[in-house]
Amino acid sequence: MRARYNSYHDYLKERFGCRVNKVSVDMGFTCPNRDGSLARGGCVYCNNDSFVPPYARARFTMHDQLTRGMEYLSGRFKAKKFIVYFQAYTNTYGGVNELERMYREALKYDGVVGIAVGTRSDCIDEEKLDMFERL
């Protein structure tokens, strides 16, 4: 029986013709509630070690994280295409030039069809929105 709604999973499969999975990366970002700008120690719900996969650790390069993650997701879920998920902490908490360089690097990988960026609303401004539009 078909669902009465169009799930995001189904939308991606229809749009790209195959299974699409998010592949997490940790690029070593922090956030204002961790680095002392607003607070120290982070938020109570922000324990990234509890939900970030083992291949997505900041000690690994983006290349290593993406290669391992895509290999794992291809084998486990038969994923053919990927959305790179900048997951850990606040992934717009940095200079726009460095952010754009990082996001563009992720988009160059074969099979990558987009990016998803975890952030906070107080860490987005017009300059960063313009950068996302350029991507």
XYZ file of N, CA and C in Angstrom:
405
model
N 0.841 -1.184 0.000
C 0.000 0.000 0.000
C 0.887 1.248 0.000
N 0.572 2.168 -0.842
C 1.358 3.400 -0.983
C 0.954 4.406 0.089
N 1.944 5.097 0.627
C 1.685 6.129 1.639
C 0.870 7.269 1.029
N 0.156 7.997 1.875
C -0.682 9.108 1.416
C 0.102 10.411 1.321
N 1.394 10.318 1.470
C 2.248 11.496 1.375
C 3.504 11.115 0.595
N 4.196 12.104 0.122
C 5.446 11.883 -0.594
C 6.598 12.136 0.378
N 7.258 11.088 0.801
C 8.362 11.238 1.751
C 9.576 11.857 1.055
N 10.452 12.412 1.855
C 11.683 12.992 1.315
C 12.517 11.910 0.637
N 12.559 10.736 1.231
C 13.271 9.597 0.652
C 12.736 9.304 -0.754
N 11.408 9.238 -0.884
C 10.795 8.965 -2.187
C 11.058 10.094 -3.179
N 10.974 11.328 -2.695
C 11.250 12.477 -3.561
C 12.664 12.395 -4.136
N 13.651 12.118 -3.276
C 15.039 12.035 -3.735
C 15.225 10.893 -4.730
N 14.592 9.769 -4.459
C 14.708 8.623 -5.360
C 14.114 8.949 -6.727
N 12.977 9.627 -6.725
C 12.347 10.025 -7.986
C 13.197 11.078 -8.709
N 13.703 12.026 -7.982
C 14.477 13.137 -8.568
C 15.799 12.672 -9.164
N 16.491 11.743 -8.470
C 17.820 11.326 -8.907
C 17.862 9.915 -9.494
N 16.745 9.202 -9.456
C 16.671 7.894 -10.083
C 17.321 6.769 -9.305
N 17.667 7.007 -8.047
C 18.299 5.981 -7.224
C 18.222 6.410 -5.760
N 18.664 5.529 -4.892
C 18.679 5.849 -3.468
C 19.731 6.924 -3.175
N 19.330 7.902 -2.355
C 20.220 8.987 -1.933
C 20.300 8.956 -0.408
N 21.507 8.966 0.131
C 21.699 8.995 1.580
C 22.545 10.193 1.975
N 22.320 10.671 3.197
C 23.201 11.690 3.764
C 24.467 11.003 4.247
N 25.593 11.635 3.979
C 26.869 11.157 4.503
C 27.427 12.278 5.381
N 27.585 11.995 6.660
C 28.008 13.007 7.633
C 29.501 13.285 7.553
N 29.845 14.561 7.752
C 31.247 14.948 7.908
C 31.351 15.879 9.109
N 32.481 15.808 9.777
C 32.778 16.692 10.904
C 34.033 17.461 10.529
N 33.873 18.743 10.270
C 34.998 19.556 9.827
C 35.613 20.370 10.960
N 35.322 19.982 12.188
C 35.969 20.605 13.333
C 35.382 21.940 13.750
N 34.147 22.213 13.340
C 33.503 23.460 13.749
C 33.226 23.455 15.246
N 32.994 24.603 15.784
C 32.551 24.769 17.162
C 31.272 25.587 17.110
N 30.919 26.258 18.188
C 29.754 27.140 18.176
C 29.898 28.167 19.292
N 29.086 29.225 19.261
C 29.198 30.283 20.269
C 28.908 29.809 21.698
N 28.214 28.692 21.842
C 27.941 28.161 23.176
C 29.032 27.211 23.659
N 30.062 27.037 22.858
C 31.176 26.177 23.256
C 32.482 26.961 23.386
N 32.657 27.984 22.544
C 33.961 28.651 22.483
C 34.080 29.876 23.381
N 33.038 30.192 24.125
C 33.107 31.322 25.034
C 32.504 32.603 24.502
N 32.128 32.657 23.235
C 31.497 33.864 22.682
C 30.184 34.169 23.391
N 29.385 33.125 23.630
C 28.133 33.267 24.380
C 28.168 32.496 25.693
N 28.807 31.338 25.653
C 28.857 30.468 26.835
C 30.022 29.493 26.660
N 30.142 28.578 27.580
C 31.156 27.522 27.508
C 30.487 26.177 27.764
N 31.031 25.156 27.132
C 30.568 23.803 27.402
C 29.487 23.289 26.474
N 28.811 24.151 25.750
C 27.782 23.708 24.810
C 26.428 23.535 25.451
N 25.480 23.175 24.637
C 24.101 22.958 25.085
C 23.951 21.533 25.621
N 22.977 21.298 26.457
C 22.797 19.981 27.061
C 22.486 18.907 26.026
N 21.828 19.267 24.929
C 21.453 18.282 23.917
C 22.533 18.087 22.852
N 23.648 18.767 22.965
C 24.645 18.777 21.897
C 25.846 17.898 22.245
N 25.625 16.604 22.346
C 26.714 15.656 22.534
C 26.914 14.932 21.209
N 27.734 15.506 20.335
C 27.902 14.980 18.986
C 28.419 13.552 18.955
N 29.179 13.144 19.946
C 29.672 11.770 19.963
C 28.539 10.759 20.008
N 27.371 11.166 20.463
C 26.250 10.236 20.570
C 25.543 10.000 19.242
N 25.729 10.870 18.246
C 24.998 10.677 16.992
C 25.834 10.803 15.721
N 27.100 11.122 15.834
C 27.950 11.216 14.648
C 28.574 9.845 14.397
N 28.488 9.326 13.160
C 29.058 8.009 12.879
C 30.577 7.985 13.060
N 31.143 6.812 13.320
C 32.571 6.703 13.608
C 33.484 7.202 12.478
N 33.033 7.115 11.224
C 33.872 7.581 10.120
C 33.918 9.108 10.034
N 32.983 9.794 10.692
C 32.873 11.258 10.590
C 33.441 11.918 11.839
N 34.722 11.969 11.919
C 35.406 12.605 13.048
C 36.364 13.659 12.506
N 36.475 14.756 13.202
C 37.291 15.881 12.731
C 38.760 15.513 12.560
N 39.209 14.454 13.199
C 40.623 14.078 13.057
C 40.914 13.497 11.667
N 39.859 13.134 10.927
C 40.018 12.639 9.560
C 39.794 13.784 8.572
N 40.441 13.728 7.429
C 40.221 14.743 6.391
C 38.822 14.577 5.803
N 38.358 15.614 5.106
C 37.067 15.500 4.432
C 37.099 14.330 3.454
N 38.193 14.197 2.724
C 38.313 13.104 1.758
C 38.133 11.750 2.437
N 38.826 11.538 3.544
C 38.713 10.266 4.263
C 37.295 10.037 4.772
N 36.689 11.066 5.338
C 35.330 10.929 5.864
C 34.339 10.599 4.746
N 34.440 11.311 3.632
C 33.510 11.063 2.527
C 33.746 9.699 1.898
N 34.991 9.344 1.684
C 35.305 8.049 1.086
C 34.777 6.912 1.957
N 35.073 6.957 3.242
C 34.615 5.901 4.159
C 33.096 5.898 4.288
N 32.520 7.081 4.423
C 31.074 7.176 4.584
C 30.314 6.695 3.365
N 30.737 7.107 2.182
C 30.048 6.690 0.957
C 30.222 5.194 0.718
N 31.394 4.681 1.029
C 31.627 3.239 0.896
C 30.693 2.462 1.836
N 30.602 2.905 3.073
C 29.729 2.249 4.046
C 28.265 2.303 3.596
N 27.787 3.491 3.222
C 26.381 3.652 2.838
C 26.055 2.924 1.540
N 27.015 2.835 0.633
C 26.807 2.083 -0.610
C 26.632 0.602 -0.320
N 27.451 0.084 0.579
C 27.355 -1.326 0.932
C 26.140 -1.654 1.771
N 25.886 -0.857 2.771
C 24.804 -1.140 3.719
C 23.420 -0.842 3.152
N 23.279 0.265 2.436
C 21.960 0.701 1.974
C 21.832 0.749 0.458
N 22.868 0.354 -0.250
C 22.878 0.400 -1.719
C 22.698 1.819 -2.248
N 23.163 2.793 -1.490
C 23.076 4.192 -1.918
C 23.986 4.409 -3.121
N 23.506 5.193 -4.057
C 24.275 5.510 -5.262
C 24.669 6.987 -5.303
N 23.884 7.811 -4.628
C 24.145 9.250 -4.592
C 24.063 9.720 -3.142
N 24.656 10.906 -2.901
C 24.816 11.338 -1.516
C 24.599 12.835 -1.347
N 24.114 13.187 -0.176
C 24.061 14.567 0.285
C 25.066 14.658 1.423
N 26.062 15.511 1.273
C 27.079 15.671 2.316
C 26.472 16.508 3.435
N 26.443 15.925 4.632
C 25.818 16.560 5.794
C 26.902 17.087 6.722
N 27.088 18.399 6.706
C 27.987 19.055 7.657
C 27.216 19.109 8.972
N 27.478 18.139 9.846
C 26.580 17.859 10.963
C 27.023 18.427 12.300
N 28.239 18.187 12.691
C 28.644 18.455 14.072
C 28.754 19.954 14.366
N 28.077 20.372 15.406
C 28.104 21.751 15.906
C 27.533 22.738 14.885
N 28.129 23.926 14.762
C 27.536 24.999 13.951
C 28.377 25.210 12.700
N 27.898 24.691 11.594
C 28.690 24.615 10.375
C 28.625 25.849 9.484
N 28.176 26.964 10.061
C 28.310 28.268 9.397
C 29.047 29.233 10.316
N 29.639 28.704 11.368
C 30.346 29.525 12.347
C 31.797 29.664 11.911
N 32.000 30.505 10.913
C 33.324 30.727 10.358
C 33.252 31.774 9.268
N 34.395 32.062 8.674
C 34.453 33.039 7.596
C 33.837 32.502 6.315
N 33.163 33.369 5.593
C 32.425 32.945 4.410
C 33.342 32.356 3.335
N 34.547 32.862 3.171
C 35.459 32.320 2.156
C 35.865 30.887 2.477
N 36.196 30.625 3.728
C 36.568 29.270 4.143
C 35.376 28.323 4.037
N 34.198 28.782 4.431
C 32.999 27.951 4.325
C 32.729 27.586 2.868
N 32.774 28.585 1.998
C 32.499 28.326 0.580
C 33.509 27.345 -0.002
N 34.771 27.496 0.353
C 35.797 26.567 -0.134
C 35.477 25.131 0.288
N 35.095 24.968 1.548
C 34.783 23.648 2.082
C 33.556 23.034 1.404
N 32.495 23.829 1.281
C 31.266 23.324 0.662
C 31.502 22.963 -0.802
N 32.247 23.798 -1.512
C 32.541 23.505 -2.924
C 33.378 22.232 -3.059
N 34.315 22.039 -2.146
C 35.120 20.815 -2.175
C 34.223 19.590 -2.049
N 33.275 19.625 -1.139
C 32.365 18.494 -0.943
C 31.528 18.227 -2.191
N 31.104 19.275 -2.863
C 30.251 19.128 -4.046
C 30.987 18.549 -5.251
N 32.308 18.483 -5.214
C 33.094 17.967 -6.339
C 33.137 16.439 -6.397
N 32.790 15.769 -5.330
C 32.912 14.313 -5.285
C 31.867 13.643 -6.168
N 32.301 12.585 -6.869
C 31.372 11.810 -7.688
C 30.251 11.267 -6.818
N 29.044 11.404 -7.289
C 27.889 10.894 -6.572
C 27.271 11.878 -5.605
N 27.931 12.990 -5.334
C 27.374 13.991 -4.415
C 26.411 14.885 -5.189
N 25.167 14.964 -4.689
C 24.127 15.749 -5.368
C 23.736 16.998 -4.586
N 24.311 17.188 -3.409
C 23.994 18.374 -2.627
C 24.666 18.337 -1.272
N 24.422 19.401 -0.502
C 24.926 19.464 0.868
C 23.781 19.834 1.800
N 23.910 19.433 3.045
C 23.015 19.849 4.129
C 23.922 20.412 5.216
N 23.516 21.519 5.802
C 24.390 22.211 6.743
C 23.663 22.438 8.063
N 24.153 21.804 9.127
C 23.616 22.031 10.463
C 24.163 23.336 11.015
N 23.272 24.200 11.519
C 23.714 25.496 12.020
C 22.728 26.043 13.038
N 22.972 27.263 13.458
C 22.093 28.004 14.366
C 21.623 29.252 13.630
N 20.431 29.702 13.952
C 19.882 30.875 13.261
C 20.694 32.141 13.524
N 21.364 32.211 14.663
C 22.168 33.407 14.938
C 23.563 33.338 14.304
N 23.823 32.298 13.535
C 25.105 32.167 12.847
C 24.941 32.202 11.327
N 23.837 32.788 10.876
C 23.564 32.986 9.445
C 23.347 34.474 9.224
N 23.948 34.994 8.181
C 23.724 36.399 7.828
C 23.574 36.496 6.311
N 23.353 37.692 5.809
C 23.132 37.891 4.370
C 24.322 37.409 3.539
N 25.524 37.665 4.014
C 26.717 37.249 3.275
C 26.760 35.726 3.111
N 26.395 34.999 4.144
C 26.390 33.534 4.063
C 25.235 33.037 3.204
N 24.088 33.690 3.283
C 22.975 33.316 2.409
C 23.344 33.539 0.944
N 24.018 34.635 0.654
C 24.488 34.899 -0.713
C 25.464 33.818 -1.165
N 26.338 33.379 -0.260
C 27.291 32.321 -0.585
C 26.554 31.030 -0.936
N 25.527 30.675 -0.163
C 24.758 29.466 -0.471
C 24.078 29.590 -1.830
N 23.606 30.762 -2.142
C 22.971 30.979 -3.439
C 23.972 30.761 -4.578
N 25.220 31.155 -4.386
C 26.257 30.968 -5.411
C 26.593 29.497 -5.638
N 26.435 28.693 -4.605
C 26.787 27.279 -4.741
C 25.871 26.612 -5.740
